[in-house]
Amino acid sequence: MNAVTPAPPEQIRRRNRFVLLAIFALFFGSLLFAGALRFSGWRPAGTKAHGELLQPPSDLRGVVPRLINGEAYHWNPAQRIWRIAVAPPADCTVACARLARQIDTVWQLMGQASDHVQVLWIGSPPAVAMHGGALQVMQPSDPLLAGLPRRQPAAGEPPHGVPVYIIDPNGFVILRYAPGFDPSGLRTDLAALTKLM
């Protein structure tokens, strides 16, 4: 019977050292790679919002807007209502009618989650059919309008368009959609947000 000759101790040490270095490289290499992706700003496509994430969000908690009939509109976080806010200029006609139809379609496509979404139209809404339960017509006020960043289209955005905002249940303006945005992106973001409740 042939006896198996053990490997020399130096060879075993080298093999163990190689295995240890491989484990070290695998563990710390993946950490370094993840850190590089994180600090470069890369995020998986599924986690990116379609709207512009406002950093920091605009705080409207101290503002008590008024409905068109003069009644106070309270944020009431316990109700878990997300808001789509629109503050068009007074001379907005065709663009606002199209935008109202798009927002109404987004609201209808929310299905059961539409109970947790309202549309705040600041100023006079266009004469377009919008579902009454979702639409809250607001009086324009300086504090309310000041809380909506960059209401005028920026360079590179359609000059006659109107931005749209998402306000969370607490009264923070968290997302801005540039004029001419794709309504399906608004719907996707709202669907994700209403699932957080």
mmCIF file of C-alpha atoms in Angstrom:
data_model
loop_
_atom_site.group_PDB
_atom_site.id
_atom_site.type_symbol
_atom_site.label_atom_id
_atom_site.label_comp_id
_atom_site.label_asym_id
_atom_site.label_seq_id
_atom_site.Cartn_x
_atom_site.Cartn_y
_atom_site.Cartn_z
ATOM 1 C CA MET A 1 0.000 0.000 0.000
ATOM 2 C CA ASN A 2 1.395 3.328 -1.065
ATOM 3 C CA ALA A 3 1.334 6.070 1.523
ATOM 4 C CA VAL A 4 0.326 9.565 0.378
ATOM 5 C CA THR A 5 3.169 11.931 0.881
ATOM 6 C CA PRO A 6 2.047 15.160 2.542
ATOM 7 C CA ALA A 7 2.677 18.424 0.712
ATOM 8 C CA PRO A 8 5.644 20.339 1.971
ATOM 9 C CA PRO A 9 4.709 22.964 4.629
ATOM 10 C CA GLU A 10 5.896 25.826 2.410
ATOM 11 C CA GLN A 11 3.534 24.772 -0.396
ATOM 12 C CA ILE A 12 0.577 24.590 2.019
ATOM 13 C CA ARG A 13 1.406 28.034 3.372
ATOM 14 C CA ARG A 14 1.517 29.502 -0.159
ATOM 15 C CA ARG A 15 -1.826 27.942 -1.073
ATOM 16 C CA ASN A 16 -3.453 29.202 2.136
ATOM 17 C CA ARG A 17 -1.997 32.670 1.568
ATOM 18 C CA PHE A 18 -3.379 32.682 -1.986
ATOM 19 C CA VAL A 19 -6.865 31.656 -0.766
ATOM 20 C CA LEU A 20 -6.772 34.351 1.926
ATOM 21 C CA LEU A 21 -5.704 37.017 -0.586
ATOM 22 C CA ALA A 22 -8.445 35.929 -3.009
ATOM 23 C CA ILE A 23 -11.103 36.231 -0.280
ATOM 24 C CA PHE A 24 -9.697 39.627 0.759
ATOM 25 C CA ALA A 25 -9.714 40.888 -2.863
ATOM 26 C CA LEU A 26 -13.230 39.613 -3.477
ATOM 27 C CA PHE A 27 -14.653 41.212 -0.330
ATOM 28 C CA PHE A 28 -12.872 44.568 -0.410
ATOM 29 C CA GLY A 29 -12.926 44.798 -4.219
ATOM 30 C CA SER A 30 -16.711 44.607 -4.264
ATOM 31 C CA LEU A 31 -16.874 47.251 -1.509
ATOM 32 C CA LEU A 32 -14.592 49.571 -3.470
ATOM 33 C CA PHE A 33 -16.596 49.027 -6.660
ATOM 34 C CA ALA A 34 -19.913 49.731 -4.878
ATOM 35 C CA GLY A 35 -18.429 52.852 -3.278
ATOM 36 C CA ALA A 36 -17.174 54.109 -6.644
ATOM 37 C CA LEU A 37 -20.639 53.628 -8.180
ATOM 38 C CA ARG A 38 -22.312 55.337 -5.219
ATOM 39 C CA PHE A 39 -20.089 58.416 -5.242
ATOM 40 C CA SER A 40 -20.199 58.736 -9.027
ATOM 41 C CA GLY A 41 -23.969 59.270 -8.741
ATOM 42 C CA TRP A 42 -24.942 56.084 -10.591
ATOM 43 C CA ARG A 43 -28.207 54.470 -9.525
ATOM 44 C CA PRO A 44 -30.091 51.498 -10.980
ATOM 45 C CA ALA A 45 -32.750 52.574 -13.493
ATOM 46 C CA GLY A 46 -35.559 51.197 -11.317
ATOM 47 C CA THR A 47 -34.691 53.509 -8.425
ATOM 48 C CA LYS A 48 -34.547 56.768 -10.362
ATOM 49 C CA ALA A 49 -37.451 59.169 -10.314
ATOM 50 C CA HIS A 50 -38.678 60.495 -13.665
ATOM 51 C CA GLY A 51 -39.098 63.946 -12.175
ATOM 52 C CA GLU A 52 -36.282 66.101 -10.840
ATOM 53 C CA LEU A 53 -35.692 65.300 -7.179
ATOM 54 C CA LEU A 54 -35.575 68.629 -5.360
ATOM 55 C CA GLN A 55 -32.623 68.854 -2.999
ATOM 56 C CA PRO A 56 -33.508 70.104 -0.480
ATOM 57 C CA PRO A 57 -37.267 69.755 -0.824
ATOM 58 C CA SER A 58 -39.279 72.943 -0.507
ATOM 59 C CA ASP A 59 -41.132 73.097 2.813
ATOM 60 C CA LEU A 60 -44.786 74.190 2.624
ATOM 61 C CA ARG A 61 -45.789 72.823 6.042
ATOM 62 C CA GLY A 62 -46.132 76.315 7.485
ATOM 63 C CA VAL A 63 -48.238 77.546 4.553
ATOM 64 C CA VAL A 64 -52.022 77.200 4.787
ATOM 65 C CA PRO A 65 -53.303 77.553 1.216
ATOM 66 C CA ARG A 66 -56.884 78.537 0.528
ATOM 67 C CA LEU A 67 -59.316 76.843 -1.797
ATOM 68 C CA ILE A 68 -61.019 79.026 -4.393
ATOM 69 C CA ASN A 69 -64.049 79.320 -2.060
ATOM 70 C CA GLY A 70 -61.819 80.743 0.718
ATOM 71 C CA GLU A 71 -61.776 77.604 2.862
ATOM 72 C CA ALA A 72 -58.384 76.667 4.377
ATOM 73 C CA TYR A 73 -56.637 73.644 2.865
ATOM 74 C CA HIS A 74 -54.635 71.706 5.463
ATOM 75 C CA TRP A 75 -51.850 69.230 4.582
ATOM 76 C CA ASN A 76 -53.093 66.693 7.165
ATOM 77 C CA PRO A 77 -50.294 64.061 6.913
ATOM 78 C CA ALA A 78 -52.449 61.381 8.593
ATOM 79 C CA GLN A 79 -54.595 61.140 5.444
ATOM 80 C CA ARG A 80 -51.501 60.147 3.393
ATOM 81 C CA ILE A 81 -52.530 62.269 0.402
ATOM 82 C CA TRP A 82 -49.957 62.930 -2.330
ATOM 83 C CA ARG A 83 -50.535 66.063 -4.408
ATOM 84 C CA ILE A 84 -49.868 66.963 -8.015
ATOM 85 C CA ALA A 85 -49.460 70.747 -8.011
ATOM 86 C CA VAL A 86 -49.780 73.022 -11.039
ATOM 87 C CA ALA A 87 -49.346 76.818 -10.942
ATOM 88 C CA PRO A 88 -49.764 78.080 -14.515
ATOM 89 C CA PRO A 89 -49.622 81.719 -15.582
ATOM 90 C CA ALA A 90 -52.949 83.495 -16.140
ATOM 91 C CA ASP A 91 -52.541 83.512 -19.944
ATOM 92 C CA CYS A 92 -52.081 79.732 -20.196
ATOM 93 C CA THR A 93 -54.790 78.356 -22.485
ATOM 94 C CA VAL A 94 -54.030 75.559 -24.962
ATOM 95 C CA ALA A 95 -51.005 74.230 -23.055
ATOM 96 C CA CYS A 96 -52.981 74.172 -19.801
ATOM 97 C CA ALA A 97 -55.951 72.394 -21.374
ATOM 98 C CA ARG A 98 -53.613 69.679 -22.697
ATOM 99 C CA LEU A 99 -51.836 69.471 -19.322
ATOM 100 C CA ALA A 100 -55.162 69.180 -17.459
ATOM 101 C CA ARG A 101 -56.218 66.271 -19.691
ATOM 102 C CA GLN A 102 -52.853 64.552 -19.151
ATOM 103 C CA ILE A 103 -53.002 64.950 -15.375
ATOM 104 C CA ASP A 104 -56.604 63.726 -15.304
ATOM 105 C CA THR A 105 -55.542 60.639 -17.277
ATOM 106 C CA VAL A 106 -52.664 60.013 -14.854
ATOM 107 C CA TRP A 107 -55.082 60.306 -11.926
ATOM 108 C CA GLN A 108 -57.576 57.867 -13.506
ATOM 109 C CA LEU A 109 -54.820 55.345 -14.264
ATOM 110 C CA MET A 110 -53.820 55.295 -10.594
ATOM 111 C CA GLY A 111 -56.782 52.973 -9.932
ATOM 112 C CA GLN A 112 -57.396 52.374 -6.219
ATOM 113 C CA ALA A 113 -54.374 54.517 -5.326
ATOM 114 C CA SER A 114 -56.178 57.539 -6.829
ATOM 115 C CA ASP A 115 -57.956 57.896 -3.466
ATOM 116 C CA HIS A 116 -54.565 59.039 -2.131
ATOM 117 C CA VAL A 117 -53.814 61.549 -4.908
ATOM 118 C CA GLN A 118 -55.185 65.067 -5.353
ATOM 119 C CA VAL A 119 -54.551 67.683 -8.007
ATOM 120 C CA LEU A 120 -53.898 71.186 -6.668
ATOM 121 C CA TRP A 121 -54.585 73.625 -9.504
ATOM 122 C CA ILE A 122 -53.361 77.027 -8.331
ATOM 123 C CA GLY A 123 -55.424 79.659 -10.149
ATOM 124 C CA SER A 124 -58.252 79.197 -12.625
ATOM 125 C CA PRO A 125 -58.287 75.737 -14.207
ATOM 126 C CA PRO A 126 -59.059 75.359 -17.910
ATOM 127 C CA ALA A 127 -62.566 74.425 -18.972
ATOM 128 C CA VAL A 128 -61.633 70.758 -19.359
ATOM 129 C CA ALA A 129 -63.404 67.909 -17.641
ATOM 130 C CA MET A 130 -61.362 66.751 -14.655
ATOM 131 C CA HIS A 131 -62.621 64.358 -12.036
ATOM 132 C CA GLY A 132 -64.017 66.574 -9.311
ATOM 133 C CA GLY A 133 -62.876 64.514 -6.326
ATOM 134 C CA ALA A 134 -59.258 64.804 -7.326
ATOM 135 C CA LEU A 135 -59.257 68.474 -8.314
ATOM 136 C CA GLN A 136 -58.701 71.113 -5.644
ATOM 137 C CA VAL A 137 -58.707 74.635 -7.091
ATOM 138 C CA MET A 138 -56.474 76.864 -4.985
ATOM 139 C CA GLN A 139 -56.179 80.623 -4.603
ATOM 140 C CA PRO A 140 -52.737 81.837 -5.674
ATOM 141 C CA SER A 141 -50.758 83.251 -2.754
ATOM 142 C CA ASP A 142 -47.176 84.460 -2.518
ATOM 143 C CA PRO A 143 -46.101 81.926 0.154
ATOM 144 C CA LEU A 144 -47.612 79.026 -1.799
ATOM 145 C CA LEU A 145 -46.109 80.081 -5.132
ATOM 146 C CA ALA A 146 -42.725 80.777 -3.511
ATOM 147 C CA GLY A 147 -42.630 77.148 -2.390
ATOM 148 C CA LEU A 148 -42.737 75.880 -5.986
ATOM 149 C CA PRO A 149 -39.158 76.152 -7.316
ATOM 150 C CA ARG A 150 -38.504 77.432 -10.840
ATOM 151 C CA ARG A 151 -42.096 77.974 -11.939
ATOM 152 C CA GLN A 152 -40.830 79.710 -15.074
ATOM 153 C CA PRO A 153 -39.399 77.344 -17.700
ATOM 154 C CA ALA A 154 -35.611 77.181 -17.536
ATOM 155 C CA ALA A 155 -33.227 77.353 -20.509
ATOM 156 C CA GLY A 156 -33.748 74.301 -22.699
ATOM 157 C CA GLU A 157 -37.347 73.792 -21.550
ATOM 158 C CA PRO A 158 -40.371 74.643 -23.731
ATOM 159 C CA PRO A 159 -40.937 78.398 -23.240
ATOM 160 C CA HIS A 160 -44.746 78.212 -23.014
ATOM 161 C CA GLY A 161 -44.943 75.098 -20.877
ATOM 162 C CA VAL A 162 -45.859 74.690 -17.238
ATOM 163 C CA PRO A 163 -43.878 72.653 -14.697
ATOM 164 C CA VAL A 164 -45.694 70.196 -12.447
ATOM 165 C CA TYR A 165 -44.768 69.285 -8.871
ATOM 166 C CA ILE A 166 -45.382 66.416 -6.457
ATOM 167 C CA ILE A 167 -46.023 67.394 -2.833
ATOM 168 C CA ASP A 168 -45.768 64.690 -0.198
ATOM 169 C CA PRO A 169 -48.423 64.158 2.520
ATOM 170 C CA ASN A 170 -46.517 66.370 4.971
ATOM 171 C CA GLY A 171 -46.329 69.392 2.662
ATOM 172 C CA PHE A 172 -42.823 68.995 1.197
ATOM 173 C CA VAL A 173 -42.411 69.697 -2.538
ATOM 174 C CA ILE A 174 -40.200 66.764 -3.521
ATOM 175 C CA LEU A 175 -40.319 66.444 -7.333
ATOM 176 C CA ARG A 176 -40.449 68.869 -10.262
ATOM 177 C CA TYR A 177 -41.439 67.853 -13.799
ATOM 178 C CA ALA A 178 -40.153 70.166 -16.499
ATOM 179 C CA PRO A 179 -42.616 71.573 -19.052
ATOM 180 C CA GLY A 180 -43.309 69.019 -21.767
ATOM 181 C CA PHE A 181 -42.637 66.049 -19.439
ATOM 182 C CA ASP A 182 -43.864 62.540 -20.236
ATOM 183 C CA PRO A 183 -47.043 61.906 -18.171
ATOM 184 C CA SER A 184 -46.207 58.200 -17.919
ATOM 185 C CA GLY A 185 -43.165 59.147 -15.814
ATOM 186 C CA LEU A 186 -45.407 61.106 -13.437
ATOM 187 C CA ARG A 187 -47.718 58.111 -13.141
ATOM 188 C CA THR A 188 -44.798 55.724 -12.480
ATOM 189 C CA ASP A 189 -43.384 57.975 -9.767
ATOM 190 C CA LEU A 190 -46.789 58.435 -8.117
ATOM 191 C CA ALA A 191 -47.461 54.693 -8.205
ATOM 192 C CA ALA A 192 -44.156 54.083 -6.403
ATOM 193 C CA LEU A 193 -44.804 56.844 -3.870
ATOM 194 C CA THR A 194 -48.348 55.750 -2.987
ATOM 195 C CA LYS A 195 -47.012 52.246 -2.260
ATOM 196 C CA LEU A 196 -44.885 53.747 0.523
ATOM 197 C CA MET A 197 -48.000 54.346 2.624
#
